[in-house]
Short mmCIF file of N, CA and C in Angstrom, two decimals:
data_model
loop_
_atom_site.label_atom_id
_atom_site.label_comp_id
_atom_site.label_asym_id
_atom_site.label_seq_id
_atom_site.Cartn_x
_atom_site.Cartn_y
_atom_site.Cartn_z
N MET A 28 -0.89 -3.01 -7.76
CA MET A 28 -1.20 -2.07 -6.62
C MET A 28 0.51 -1.99 -6.31
N HIS A 29 1.09 -0.27 -5.88
CA HIS A 29 2.15 0.10 -4.89
C HIS A 29 1.64 1.07 -4.51
N PRO A 30 2.63 1.23 -3.17
CA PRO A 30 2.33 2.49 -2.09
C PRO A 30 2.22 4.12 -2.88
N ASP A 31 3.05 3.75 -3.93
CA ASP A 31 3.06 5.41 -4.76
C ASP A 31 1.69 6.03 -4.90
N GLN A 32 0.43 4.88 -5.17
CA GLN A 32 -0.41 4.63 -5.69
C GLN A 32 -1.79 5.41 -4.52
N PHE A 33 -0.76 5.93 -3.16
CA PHE A 33 -2.57 6.02 -2.20
C PHE A 33 -1.78 7.23 -1.41
N ALA A 34 -2.98 8.10 -0.99
CA ALA A 34 -2.15 8.88 0.14
C ALA A 34 -1.97 8.44 1.44
N VAL A 35 -1.35 9.53 2.22
CA VAL A 35 -1.16 8.53 3.38
C VAL A 35 -2.48 8.60 4.10
N ASN A 36 -3.44 7.59 4.90
CA ASN A 36 -4.19 7.13 5.21
C ASN A 36 -5.54 7.10 4.46
N GLU A 37 -5.24 6.80 2.57
CA GLU A 37 -6.17 6.73 2.35
C GLU A 37 -6.52 5.36 2.54
N ALA A 38 -5.88 4.52 2.50
CA ALA A 38 -6.02 3.06 2.85
C ALA A 38 -5.10 2.09 3.57
N TRP A 39 -5.79 1.32 4.08
CA TRP A 39 -5.15 0.08 4.93
C TRP A 39 -5.71 -1.11 4.56
N ILE A 40 -4.24 -1.86 4.76
CA ILE A 40 -4.45 -3.00 5.08
C ILE A 40 -4.81 -3.87 6.25
N ALA A 41 -5.70 -4.76 6.07
CA ALA A 41 -5.66 -5.51 7.50
C ALA A 41 -5.18 -7.09 6.58
N PHE A 42 -4.52 -7.86 7.63
CA PHE A 42 -3.54 -8.57 7.37
C PHE A 42 -2.30 -9.94 8.14
N LYS A 43 -2.48 -10.90 8.14
CA LYS A 43 -2.00 -11.78 9.73
C LYS A 43 -0.68 -11.40 9.06
N LEU A 44 0.38 -11.29 10.99
CA LEU A 44 1.69 -10.88 10.06
C LEU A 44 2.61 -11.91 10.30
N ASN A 45 1.94 -13.18 11.20
CA ASN A 45 3.01 -14.31 10.89
C ASN A 45 2.29 -15.67 10.19
N ASP A 46 3.62 -16.70 9.34
CA ASP A 46 2.58 -17.82 9.08
C ASP A 46 1.93 -18.73 9.46
N GLU A 47 2.79 -19.19 10.84
CA GLU A 47 2.06 -20.29 11.79
C GLU A 47 1.69 -19.46 13.03
N PRO A 48 1.05 -20.46 13.42
CA PRO A 48 0.45 -19.55 14.93
C PRO A 48 1.58 -19.70 15.89
N ILE A 49 1.12 -18.40 16.52
CA ILE A 49 2.70 -18.57 17.57
C ILE A 49 2.34 -19.28 18.74
N LEU A 50 3.06 -20.68 19.64
CA LEU A 50 2.71 -21.04 20.05
C LEU A 50 3.42 -20.71 21.82
N THR A 51 2.41 -20.72 22.72
CA THR A 51 2.21 -20.71 23.85
C THR A 51 1.45 -21.26 24.98
N GLU A 52 2.68 -21.55 25.67
CA GLU A 52 1.93 -22.55 27.14
C GLU A 52 1.15 -21.74 27.70
N ALA A 53 0.75 -20.82 28.22
CA ALA A 53 0.05 -20.19 29.23
C ALA A 53 -1.10 -20.03 28.77
N ASP A 54 -1.63 -18.79 27.28
CA ASP A 54 -2.36 -18.20 26.93
C ASP A 54 -2.74 -18.93 25.57
N GLY A 55 -2.21 -20.05 24.98
CA GLY A 55 -2.52 -21.05 24.16
C GLY A 55 -2.05 -20.05 22.92
N ASN A 56 -2.63 -21.19 21.44
CA ASN A 56 -1.94 -20.11 20.44
C ASN A 56 -2.53 -19.03 19.67
N PHE A 57 -2.03 -17.96 19.50
CA PHE A 57 -2.60 -16.63 18.59
C PHE A 57 -1.85 -16.67 17.61
N ASP A 58 -2.57 -16.19 16.65
CA ASP A 58 -1.93 -14.89 15.31
C ASP A 58 -2.16 -13.70 15.80
N PHE A 59 -1.40 -12.61 14.90
CA PHE A 59 -1.18 -11.21 15.12
C PHE A 59 -1.59 -10.82 13.60
N ILE A 60 -2.84 -10.20 13.94
CA ILE A 60 -3.22 -9.06 13.11
C ILE A 60 -2.70 -7.71 13.12
N ALA A 61 -2.68 -7.56 11.92
CA ALA A 61 -1.99 -5.86 11.60
C ALA A 61 -2.94 -5.23 10.02
N LEU A 62 -3.09 -3.83 11.22
CA LEU A 62 -3.42 -2.53 9.91
C LEU A 62 -2.11 -1.86 9.31
N MET A 63 -2.30 -1.87 7.99
CA MET A 63 -1.35 -1.13 7.70
C MET A 63 -1.39 0.07 7.21
N ASP A 64 -0.90 1.50 7.08
CA ASP A 64 -1.15 1.97 6.04
C ASP A 64 -0.74 1.77 5.05
N ALA A 65 -1.16 2.14 3.88
CA ALA A 65 -0.80 1.15 2.18
C ALA A 65 0.12 2.39 1.29
N ALA A 66 0.16 3.49 2.12
CA ALA A 66 0.80 4.61 1.41
C ALA A 66 2.20 4.57 1.73
N SER A 67 2.43 4.46 3.38
CA SER A 67 3.38 4.49 3.73
C SER A 67 3.96 3.13 4.54
N CYS A 68 3.14 2.22 4.79
CA CYS A 68 3.76 1.15 4.78
C CYS A 68 4.07 0.59 6.08
N TYR A 69 3.09 1.09 6.95
CA TYR A 69 3.85 2.06 8.43
C TYR A 69 2.52 1.17 9.40
N ILE A 70 2.77 0.18 10.03
CA ILE A 70 1.53 -0.66 10.89
C ILE A 70 0.93 0.32 12.01
N VAL A 71 -0.40 0.64 11.54
CA VAL A 71 -1.03 1.34 12.45
C VAL A 71 -1.68 0.78 14.19
N SER A 72 -1.76 -0.10 13.44
CA SER A 72 -2.74 -0.95 15.05
C SER A 72 -2.02 -2.45 14.72
N SER A 73 -2.13 -3.42 16.28
CA SER A 73 -1.67 -5.04 15.40
C SER A 73 -2.43 -5.30 17.36
N THR A 74 -3.41 -6.15 16.47
CA THR A 74 -3.56 -7.01 18.13
C THR A 74 -3.42 -8.62 17.92
N PRO A 75 -2.94 -9.74 18.95
CA PRO A 75 -3.33 -10.59 19.30
C PRO A 75 -4.50 -11.66 19.20
N VAL A 76 -5.08 -12.21 18.18
CA VAL A 76 -6.28 -12.65 18.06
C VAL A 76 -6.18 -14.90 18.09
N SER A 77 -6.75 -15.07 18.95
CA SER A 77 -7.17 -16.79 19.16
C SER A 77 -6.96 -17.87 18.10
N ALA A 78 -5.79 -18.01 17.67
CA ALA A 78 -5.76 -19.01 16.35
C ALA A 78 -6.45 -20.46 15.70
N THR A 79 -7.96 -20.49 17.26
CA THR A 79 -8.44 -20.96 16.74
C THR A 79 -9.59 -20.36 16.09
N LEU A 80 -9.93 -18.78 16.71
CA LEU A 80 -10.71 -18.41 15.74
C LEU A 80 -10.00 -17.78 14.50
N ALA A 81 -9.01 -17.38 14.76
CA ALA A 81 -8.19 -17.24 13.19
C ALA A 81 -8.80 -15.65 12.72
N GLN A 82 -9.53 -15.07 13.07
CA GLN A 82 -10.08 -13.74 12.77
C GLN A 82 -10.34 -13.10 14.62
N PRO A 83 -10.36 -12.15 14.46
CA PRO A 83 -10.84 -10.57 15.55
C PRO A 83 -12.13 -10.93 15.77
N THR A 84 -12.24 -10.62 17.23
CA THR A 84 -13.39 -11.23 17.23
C THR A 84 -14.07 -9.29 17.45
N GLU A 85 -15.68 -9.38 17.55
CA GLU A 85 -16.21 -8.30 17.00
C GLU A 85 -15.13 -6.92 18.18
N MET A 86 -15.42 -7.50 19.12
CA MET A 86 -14.55 -6.28 20.49
C MET A 86 -13.01 -5.91 19.92
N GLU A 87 -12.19 -7.23 19.38
CA GLU A 87 -11.18 -7.12 18.95
C GLU A 87 -11.03 -6.13 17.43
N ALA A 88 -12.20 -6.07 17.35
CA ALA A 88 -12.17 -5.15 15.60
C ALA A 88 -12.36 -4.37 16.01
N LYS A 89 -13.08 -3.69 16.55
CA LYS A 89 -13.51 -2.03 16.90
C LYS A 89 -11.92 -1.87 17.59
N GLN A 90 -11.23 -2.69 18.64
CA GLN A 90 -10.15 -2.05 19.08
C GLN A 90 -9.05 -1.53 18.47
N LEU A 91 -9.15 -2.62 17.27
CA LEU A 91 -8.18 -2.44 16.44
C LEU A 91 -8.26 -1.16 15.78
N LEU A 92 -9.34 -0.29 14.87
CA LEU A 92 -9.72 0.28 14.07
C LEU A 92 -9.29 1.40 14.91
N ALA A 93 -10.02 1.37 16.35
CA ALA A 93 -10.06 2.88 17.23
C ALA A 93 -8.24 2.87 17.44
N LYS A 94 -7.39 1.79 17.54
CA LYS A 94 -5.95 2.13 18.11
C LYS A 94 -5.36 2.28 16.20
N GLY A 95 -5.71 1.94 15.62
CA GLY A 95 -5.23 3.00 14.69
C GLY A 95 -5.38 4.35 14.28
N GLN A 96 -7.21 4.18 14.45
CA GLN A 96 -7.63 6.11 14.30
C GLN A 96 -7.03 6.96 15.40
N ALA A 97 -6.28 5.67 16.42
CA ALA A 97 -5.65 7.24 17.28
C ALA A 97 -4.48 7.34 17.40
N ARG A 98 -3.68 6.83 16.45
CA ARG A 98 -2.11 6.69 16.27
C ARG A 98 -2.90 7.47 15.07
N LYS A 99 -3.09 7.49 13.80
CA LYS A 99 -3.49 8.47 13.20
C LYS A 99 -4.23 9.33 12.82
N ASN A 100 -5.20 9.27 14.04
CA ASN A 100 -6.32 10.95 13.88
C ASN A 100 -7.19 10.87 12.98
N GLU A 101 -7.51 9.58 12.55
CA GLU A 101 -8.61 9.43 11.15
C GLU A 101 -8.25 8.00 10.82
N LEU A 102 -9.43 7.72 10.57
CA LEU A 102 -9.85 6.27 9.65
C LEU A 102 -9.45 6.83 8.34
N PRO A 103 -9.06 5.83 7.16
CA PRO A 103 -9.10 5.48 5.74
C PRO A 103 -10.57 5.09 5.68
N THR A 104 -10.35 5.65 4.33
CA THR A 104 -11.31 5.69 3.06
C THR A 104 -11.83 4.06 2.47
N THR A 105 -10.21 3.37 2.73
CA THR A 105 -10.60 1.90 2.22
C THR A 105 -9.64 1.26 2.97
N LEU A 106 -10.57 -0.54 3.12
CA LEU A 106 -9.96 -1.26 4.23
C LEU A 106 -9.19 -2.73 3.36
N PHE A 107 -8.02 -2.91 2.57
CA PHE A 107 -7.83 -3.59 2.20
C PHE A 107 -8.25 -5.02 3.08
N ILE A 108 -8.39 -6.67 2.58
CA ILE A 108 -8.12 -8.02 3.11
C ILE A 108 -7.99 -8.61 2.51
N PRO A 109 -7.16 -9.54 2.43
CA PRO A 109 -6.92 -10.48 1.73
C PRO A 109 -8.52 -11.50 1.25
N THR A 110 -8.84 -11.74 0.66
CA THR A 110 -9.72 -12.85 0.20
C THR A 110 -9.86 -14.11 1.31
N ASP A 111 -8.83 -14.67 1.51
CA ASP A 111 -8.40 -15.76 2.18
C ASP A 111 -8.42 -15.61 4.00
N GLN A 112 -8.26 -14.58 3.75
CA GLN A 112 -8.20 -14.23 5.19
C GLN A 112 -9.62 -14.07 6.62
N PRO A 113 -10.33 -15.27 7.10
CA PRO A 113 -11.66 -14.40 7.58
C PRO A 113 -11.31 -13.44 8.55
N ALA A 114 -12.21 -12.70 8.14
CA ALA A 114 -12.46 -10.89 9.24
C ALA A 114 -13.58 -10.67 9.17
N GLN A 115 -14.84 -11.09 9.00
CA GLN A 115 -15.54 -10.71 9.48
C GLN A 115 -15.70 -9.93 9.85
N PHE A 116 -15.72 -10.03 11.09
CA PHE A 116 -16.24 -8.42 12.10
C PHE A 116 -15.75 -7.90 12.34
N LEU A 117 -14.28 -7.64 11.57
CA LEU A 117 -13.71 -6.68 10.59
C LEU A 117 -14.26 -5.93 10.05
N GLU A 118 -14.48 -6.84 8.70
CA GLU A 118 -15.15 -6.12 8.18
C GLU A 118 -16.11 -5.41 7.92
N LEU A 119 -17.12 -5.96 9.16
CA LEU A 119 -18.74 -5.65 9.50
C LEU A 119 -18.61 -3.94 10.02
N GLU A 120 -17.49 -3.99 11.25
CA GLU A 120 -17.14 -3.15 11.70
C GLU A 120 -16.29 -1.69 11.27
N ALA A 121 -16.05 -1.86 9.95
CA ALA A 121 -15.10 -0.90 8.92
C ALA A 121 -16.16 -0.43 8.52
N GLN A 122 -17.21 -1.27 7.88
CA GLN A 122 -18.10 -0.73 6.93
C GLN A 122 -18.70 -0.21 7.89
N ARG A 123 -19.50 -0.44 9.12
CA ARG A 123 -20.49 0.41 10.28
C ARG A 123 -19.38 1.84 10.61
N GLN A 124 -18.09 2.01 9.82
CA GLN A 124 -17.74 3.54 10.55
C GLN A 124 -17.66 3.99 9.08
N GLY A 125 -18.04 3.47 8.22
CA GLY A 125 -17.92 4.50 6.56
C GLY A 125 -16.97 3.79 6.25
N ILE A 126 -16.37 2.74 6.71
CA ILE A 126 -14.73 2.33 5.34
C ILE A 126 -15.37 1.52 4.18
N LYS A 127 -14.84 2.04 2.51
CA LYS A 127 -15.15 0.99 2.09
C LYS A 127 -13.91 -0.43 1.85
N VAL A 128 -14.79 -1.65 2.31
CA VAL A 128 -13.62 -2.75 2.37
C VAL A 128 -13.46 -3.44 1.04
N VAL A 129 -12.62 -3.77 0.47
CA VAL A 129 -12.36 -4.56 -0.67
C VAL A 129 -11.19 -5.55 -0.40
N ARG A 130 -12.20 -6.94 -0.76
CA ARG A 130 -11.49 -8.20 -0.67
C ARG A 130 -10.27 -8.28 -1.74
N ILE A 131 -9.37 -9.02 -1.92
CA ILE A 131 -8.27 -8.80 -2.53
C ILE A 131 -7.50 -9.68 -1.74
N ALA A 132 -6.60 -10.42 -3.45
CA ALA A 132 -5.82 -11.47 -3.68
C ALA A 132 -4.84 -11.29 -2.38
N GLU A 133 -4.60 -11.57 -1.82
CA GLU A 133 -3.15 -11.18 -0.61
C GLU A 133 -1.90 -11.19 -2.00
N GLU A 134 -2.05 -12.31 -3.14
CA GLU A 134 -0.61 -12.07 -3.85
C GLU A 134 -0.15 -10.47 -4.34
N GLN A 135 -1.80 -9.66 -4.28
CA GLN A 135 -1.41 -7.95 -4.92
C GLN A 135 -0.88 -7.86 -3.27
N LEU A 136 -1.24 -7.72 -2.53
CA LEU A 136 -0.94 -7.26 -1.11
C LEU A 136 0.62 -7.17 -0.94
N LEU A 137 1.20 -8.50 -1.28
CA LEU A 137 2.83 -8.11 -1.25
C LEU A 137 3.61 -6.95 -1.00
N VAL A 138 3.65 -6.98 -2.15
CA VAL A 138 4.49 -5.54 -2.36
C VAL A 138 3.92 -4.88 -0.88
N PHE A 139 3.33 -4.59 -0.18
CA PHE A 139 2.97 -3.92 0.80
C PHE A 139 3.92 -5.02 2.31
N ILE A 140 3.18 -6.09 2.36
CA ILE A 140 3.34 -6.17 3.53
C ILE A 140 4.61 -7.19 3.46
N GLY A 141 5.06 -7.97 2.49
CA GLY A 141 6.07 -8.30 2.65
C GLY A 141 7.08 -8.42 3.68
N ASP A 142 7.42 -7.40 3.93
CA ASP A 142 8.76 -6.82 4.56
C ASP A 142 8.21 -6.73 6.08
N ALA A 143 7.00 -6.52 6.15
CA ALA A 143 6.51 -6.74 8.36
C ALA A 143 6.70 -7.93 8.24
N ARG A 144 6.34 -9.08 7.35
CA ARG A 144 5.77 -9.85 7.60
C ARG A 144 7.30 -11.03 7.97
N GLU A 145 8.50 -10.40 6.59
CA GLU A 145 9.94 -10.62 7.05
C GLU A 145 10.21 -10.24 8.66
N GLY A 146 9.59 -9.47 8.67
CA GLY A 146 10.67 -8.95 10.56
C GLY A 146 10.01 -9.28 11.34
N PHE A 147 8.50 -10.10 11.58
CA PHE A 147 8.14 -10.68 12.48
C PHE A 147 8.43 -11.93 12.06
N ARG A 148 9.15 -12.39 10.98
CA ARG A 148 9.29 -13.85 10.79
C ARG A 148 10.83 -13.97 11.63
N GLU A 149 11.51 -13.03 11.06
CA GLU A 149 13.02 -12.69 11.95
C GLU A 149 13.13 -12.62 13.30
N ARG A 150 11.95 -11.53 14.36
CA ARG A 150 11.85 -11.69 15.47
C ARG A 150 11.27 -13.05 16.13
N PHE A 151 10.44 -13.43 15.56
CA PHE A 151 9.73 -14.83 16.62
C PHE A 151 10.34 -15.94 15.61
N GLY A 152 10.58 -16.09 14.55
CA GLY A 152 10.97 -17.26 13.95
C GLY A 152 9.55 -17.86 13.77
N SER A 153 8.97 -19.29 13.12
CA SER A 153 8.00 -19.67 12.74
C SER A 153 7.74 -20.80 13.72
N ALA A 154 8.28 -20.92 15.03
CA ALA A 154 8.08 -21.96 15.56
C ALA A 154 7.34 -21.22 16.98
N GLY A 155 7.34 -20.39 16.90
CA GLY A 155 6.46 -19.04 17.97
C GLY A 155 7.40 -19.18 19.05
N VAL A 156 6.65 -18.55 20.22
CA VAL A 156 7.55 -18.52 21.78
C VAL A 156 6.86 -19.26 23.08
N GLN A 157 7.55 -19.00 23.38
CA GLN A 157 7.07 -20.29 25.32
C GLN A 157 7.21 -19.51 26.30
#
């Protein structure tokens, strides 16, 4: 798979931006879940989620898709989610909104998400924030 195989807003990718949980004293540990447009590799939405849950709640899933829709003025026809990423509520909400969900090996998505993860790692490191 490659970005040039898609039109803008045809497909989005849901993925975890960070390698390790972000550590905070005040709010506990969390992960960042992002939605990226597959054609442009532009992050259309992101949200912090509790690292203990490892996935967005039902409300967070709705908000994640709504923020992406508000930014792009439409929803994609397809949402790719790595097979090993917990995303039950995101998957259900996407399907409820008529989006086809495709579970795919994360390795096949690295061409899309690799730079975003590297940028996140450079900005926040792997040790988290205090």
